[in-house]
Short mmCIF file of C-alpha atoms and ligand atoms in Angstrom, two decimals:
data_model
loop_
_atom_site.label_atom_id
_atom_site.label_comp_id
_atom_site.label_asym_id
_atom_site.label_seq_id
_atom_site.Cartn_x
_atom_site.Cartn_y
_atom_site.Cartn_z
CA MET A 1 -11.91 116.94 -3.33
CA ASP A 2 -14.28 117.14 -5.98
CA LYS A 3 -15.52 114.12 -7.76
CA ASN A 4 -17.83 113.39 -10.57
CA LEU A 5 -20.88 110.83 -11.27
CA THR A 6 -21.10 110.29 -15.42
CA LEU A 7 -24.15 107.72 -16.78
CA ARG A 8 -23.78 106.33 -20.00
CA TYR A 9 -26.47 105.07 -21.97
CA GLN A 10 -28.16 103.83 -25.27
CA GLU A 11 -30.56 106.69 -27.67
CA PHE A 12 -32.58 104.59 -29.90
CA GLU A 13 -35.36 106.02 -32.36
CA SER A 14 -37.56 103.02 -32.61
CA ALA A 15 -37.65 99.01 -30.53
CA GLY A 16 -36.82 98.05 -34.57
CA SER A 17 -33.47 99.04 -33.83
CA MET A 18 -32.41 97.31 -31.42
CA ASP A 19 -31.15 93.16 -30.77
CA PRO A 20 -34.46 91.20 -30.43
CA ALA A 21 -34.64 90.83 -27.11
CA ASP A 22 -34.81 94.36 -26.57
CA CYS A 23 -37.19 94.84 -29.42
CA GLU A 24 -39.36 91.41 -27.55
CA LEU A 25 -39.11 93.74 -24.53
CA VAL A 26 -40.68 96.82 -25.68
CA GLN A 27 -43.63 95.57 -27.51
CA LYS A 28 -44.42 93.31 -24.15
CA ALA A 29 -44.08 96.92 -22.09
CA VAL A 30 -46.51 99.19 -24.63
CA GLU A 31 -49.40 95.98 -24.62
CA ALA A 32 -48.60 95.86 -20.72
CA SER A 33 -50.30 99.65 -20.54
CA SER A 34 -53.50 98.30 -21.24
CA LEU A 35 -52.91 96.73 -17.31
CA SER A 36 -52.88 99.74 -16.14
CA TYR A 37 -55.93 100.97 -13.17
CA ALA A 38 -55.42 104.12 -13.36
CA PRO A 39 -58.57 105.75 -13.22
CA TYR A 40 -57.53 108.83 -11.48
CA SER A 41 -54.59 110.16 -13.07
CA LYS A 42 -55.33 108.11 -16.54
CA PHE A 43 -51.69 107.76 -16.95
CA ASN A 44 -51.62 104.07 -18.23
CA VAL A 45 -48.44 102.59 -17.20
CA GLY A 46 -47.00 98.54 -18.82
CA ALA A 47 -43.26 97.09 -18.02
CA ALA A 48 -42.15 94.33 -18.19
CA VAL A 49 -39.12 92.51 -17.45
CA ARG A 50 -37.36 89.41 -18.65
CA MET A 51 -35.57 86.33 -15.90
CA SER A 52 -31.92 84.86 -16.61
CA ASP A 53 -33.88 82.00 -18.14
CA GLY A 54 -35.60 84.17 -20.58
CA ARG A 55 -39.64 83.74 -19.50
CA VAL A 56 -41.49 87.68 -19.48
CA PHE A 57 -43.29 89.05 -16.78
CA THR A 58 -45.05 92.17 -16.95
CA GLY A 59 -47.07 94.60 -14.53
CA ALA A 60 -48.82 98.22 -15.16
CA ASN A 61 -49.77 100.66 -12.05
CA GLN A 62 -52.02 100.34 -10.02
CA GLU A 63 -54.09 102.87 -8.98
CA ASN A 64 -55.99 103.62 -5.58
CA ALA A 65 -58.61 106.18 -3.91
CA ALA A 66 -56.20 106.26 -0.97
CA PHE A 67 -53.79 107.32 -3.29
CA PRO A 68 -50.37 106.27 -2.00
CA SER A 69 -51.95 102.55 -1.69
CA GLY A 70 -51.48 102.82 -5.17
CA THR A 71 -48.47 100.78 -6.90
CA CYS A 72 -46.28 102.35 -10.02
CA ALA A 73 -46.67 99.66 -12.96
CA GLU A 74 -42.30 99.29 -12.03
CA ARG A 75 -42.76 97.72 -8.80
CA THR A 76 -45.91 95.60 -9.25
CA VAL A 77 -44.20 93.76 -11.88
CA LEU A 78 -40.52 93.70 -9.97
CA PHE A 79 -42.64 91.61 -6.87
CA TYR A 80 -44.06 89.78 -9.17
CA ALA A 81 -40.44 88.83 -10.91
CA HIS A 82 -39.28 88.67 -7.56
CA ALA A 83 -41.69 86.25 -5.97
CA HIS A 84 -41.95 83.48 -8.81
CA ALA A 85 -37.60 84.18 -9.84
CA GLN A 86 -37.25 80.13 -8.60
CA GLY A 87 -33.75 81.56 -8.97
CA ALA A 88 -33.76 83.11 -11.66
CA SER A 89 -32.31 86.89 -11.43
CA ILE A 90 -34.54 90.01 -13.63
CA VAL A 91 -31.79 90.94 -16.61
CA SER A 92 -34.34 93.47 -17.94
CA ILE A 93 -37.28 96.31 -17.47
CA ALA A 94 -39.44 98.16 -19.91
CA ILE A 95 -41.41 100.80 -19.67
CA SER A 96 -43.86 102.18 -21.96
CA ALA A 97 -47.33 104.30 -20.52
CA CYS A 98 -50.15 105.72 -23.13
CA GLN A 99 -52.75 109.36 -21.91
CA GLY A 100 -55.63 108.71 -23.70
CA GLY A 101 -54.96 105.72 -25.44
CA VAL A 102 -52.14 107.41 -26.92
CA GLN A 103 -48.53 106.86 -26.11
CA VAL A 104 -46.80 109.10 -24.73
CA SER A 105 -43.38 110.87 -27.07
CA GLN A 106 -40.80 110.76 -24.48
CA PRO A 107 -39.61 107.83 -22.33
CA VAL A 108 -41.20 107.33 -19.15
CA SER A 109 -38.75 107.97 -16.08
CA PRO A 110 -39.68 106.27 -13.69
CA CYS A 111 -39.68 107.17 -10.14
CA GLY A 112 -37.29 106.89 -6.93
CA ALA A 113 -38.74 105.00 -5.10
CA CYS A 114 -38.79 102.47 -8.31
CA ARG A 115 -35.08 103.30 -8.42
CA GLN A 116 -34.41 102.41 -5.55
CA VAL A 117 -36.81 98.91 -5.39
CA MET A 118 -34.76 97.77 -8.72
CA THR A 119 -30.90 98.22 -7.17
CA GLU A 120 -31.94 95.62 -4.75
CA PHE A 121 -32.95 93.28 -7.67
CA GLY A 122 -30.18 94.13 -10.09
CA THR A 123 -26.73 93.78 -8.94
CA ASN A 124 -23.75 94.52 -10.04
CA ASP A 125 -22.65 90.53 -10.61
CA ASN A 126 -26.02 90.67 -11.99
CA PRO A 127 -26.82 93.85 -14.05
CA MET A 128 -30.57 94.48 -14.75
CA SER A 129 -30.78 96.59 -17.93
CA VAL A 130 -33.99 99.47 -17.53
CA ILE A 131 -35.12 100.69 -20.67
CA ILE A 132 -37.34 103.45 -21.21
CA VAL A 133 -39.30 104.02 -23.74
CA GLY A 134 -41.49 107.19 -25.83
CA SER A 135 -43.07 106.90 -29.29
CA GLU A 136 -39.94 108.96 -30.23
CA ARG A 137 -37.04 107.62 -28.68
CA ILE A 138 -36.22 105.27 -26.48
CA LEU A 139 -33.25 105.02 -23.99
CA LYS A 140 -31.24 101.48 -22.68
CA PHE A 141 -29.42 102.33 -18.83
CA ASP A 142 -27.60 98.97 -18.51
CA ASN A 143 -27.09 99.05 -15.02
CA ALA A 144 -30.50 99.85 -12.70
CA ASN A 145 -27.84 100.47 -10.21
CA ASP A 146 -26.40 103.85 -12.64
CA LEU A 147 -30.16 105.41 -12.76
CA MET A 148 -30.26 105.84 -7.95
CA PRO A 149 -26.35 106.47 -7.13
CA PHE A 150 -26.36 106.53 -2.99
CA SER A 151 -29.34 104.33 -2.67
CA PHE A 152 -30.14 103.33 0.61
CA ASP A 153 -28.54 99.81 0.97
CA SER A 154 -27.79 99.40 5.08
CA PHE A 155 -29.05 96.32 6.17
N1 THU B 1 -45.79 105.77 -12.61
C1 THU B 1 -45.89 104.47 -13.17
O1 THU B 1 -46.51 103.19 -12.64
N2 THU B 1 -44.56 104.33 -13.13
C2 THU B 1 -44.00 105.64 -13.59
O2 THU B 1 -42.26 105.24 -14.02
C3 THU B 1 -44.47 106.98 -13.16
C4 THU B 1 -45.32 106.98 -13.18
C5 THU B 1 -47.55 105.76 -12.00
C6 THU B 1 -48.08 105.83 -10.86
C7 THU B 1 -49.46 106.67 -10.81
O3 THU B 1 -49.91 105.88 -10.70
C8 THU B 1 -49.14 107.38 -12.89
O4 THU B 1 -48.35 106.77 -12.90
C9 THU B 1 -49.05 108.93 -12.28
O5 THU B 1 -47.81 108.67 -12.03
#
């Protein structure tokens, strides 16, 4: 039997056309790219998460001379936020990037490892939205699980 998956998402021309909370989170993600340590790739990624109690945390990619030891911006901030959740859930993450000091034009799409982590911290009862930012357009996905269908979940 053939089955199909469909993916619903929203596209915005700029943060100004998003709701105020999302607009603020996008701005925090853009600012957070200055926290990046990316001497190898020179791709500076920033991420910001909003908690259900209103707190906002930011993080950025942190690289290492032993390349696999580095961490993406998303996992940097997601693990930190989860460690400091104090019973709150993560409701939204925004991701942005700069190259050569200029914001990238197209939205930064999270890698598979970060998507896997998102699916564990956003649940169907408390979905985490994902906002990926470029200077030309911004995409919003209401549920991180939609970005990682059939994610690993066997324990
Ligand atoms: N990177 C992120 O931090 N997030 C993404 O969504 C894509 C890639 C980082 C990993 C590495 O430090 C650099 O960007 C180049 O891949």
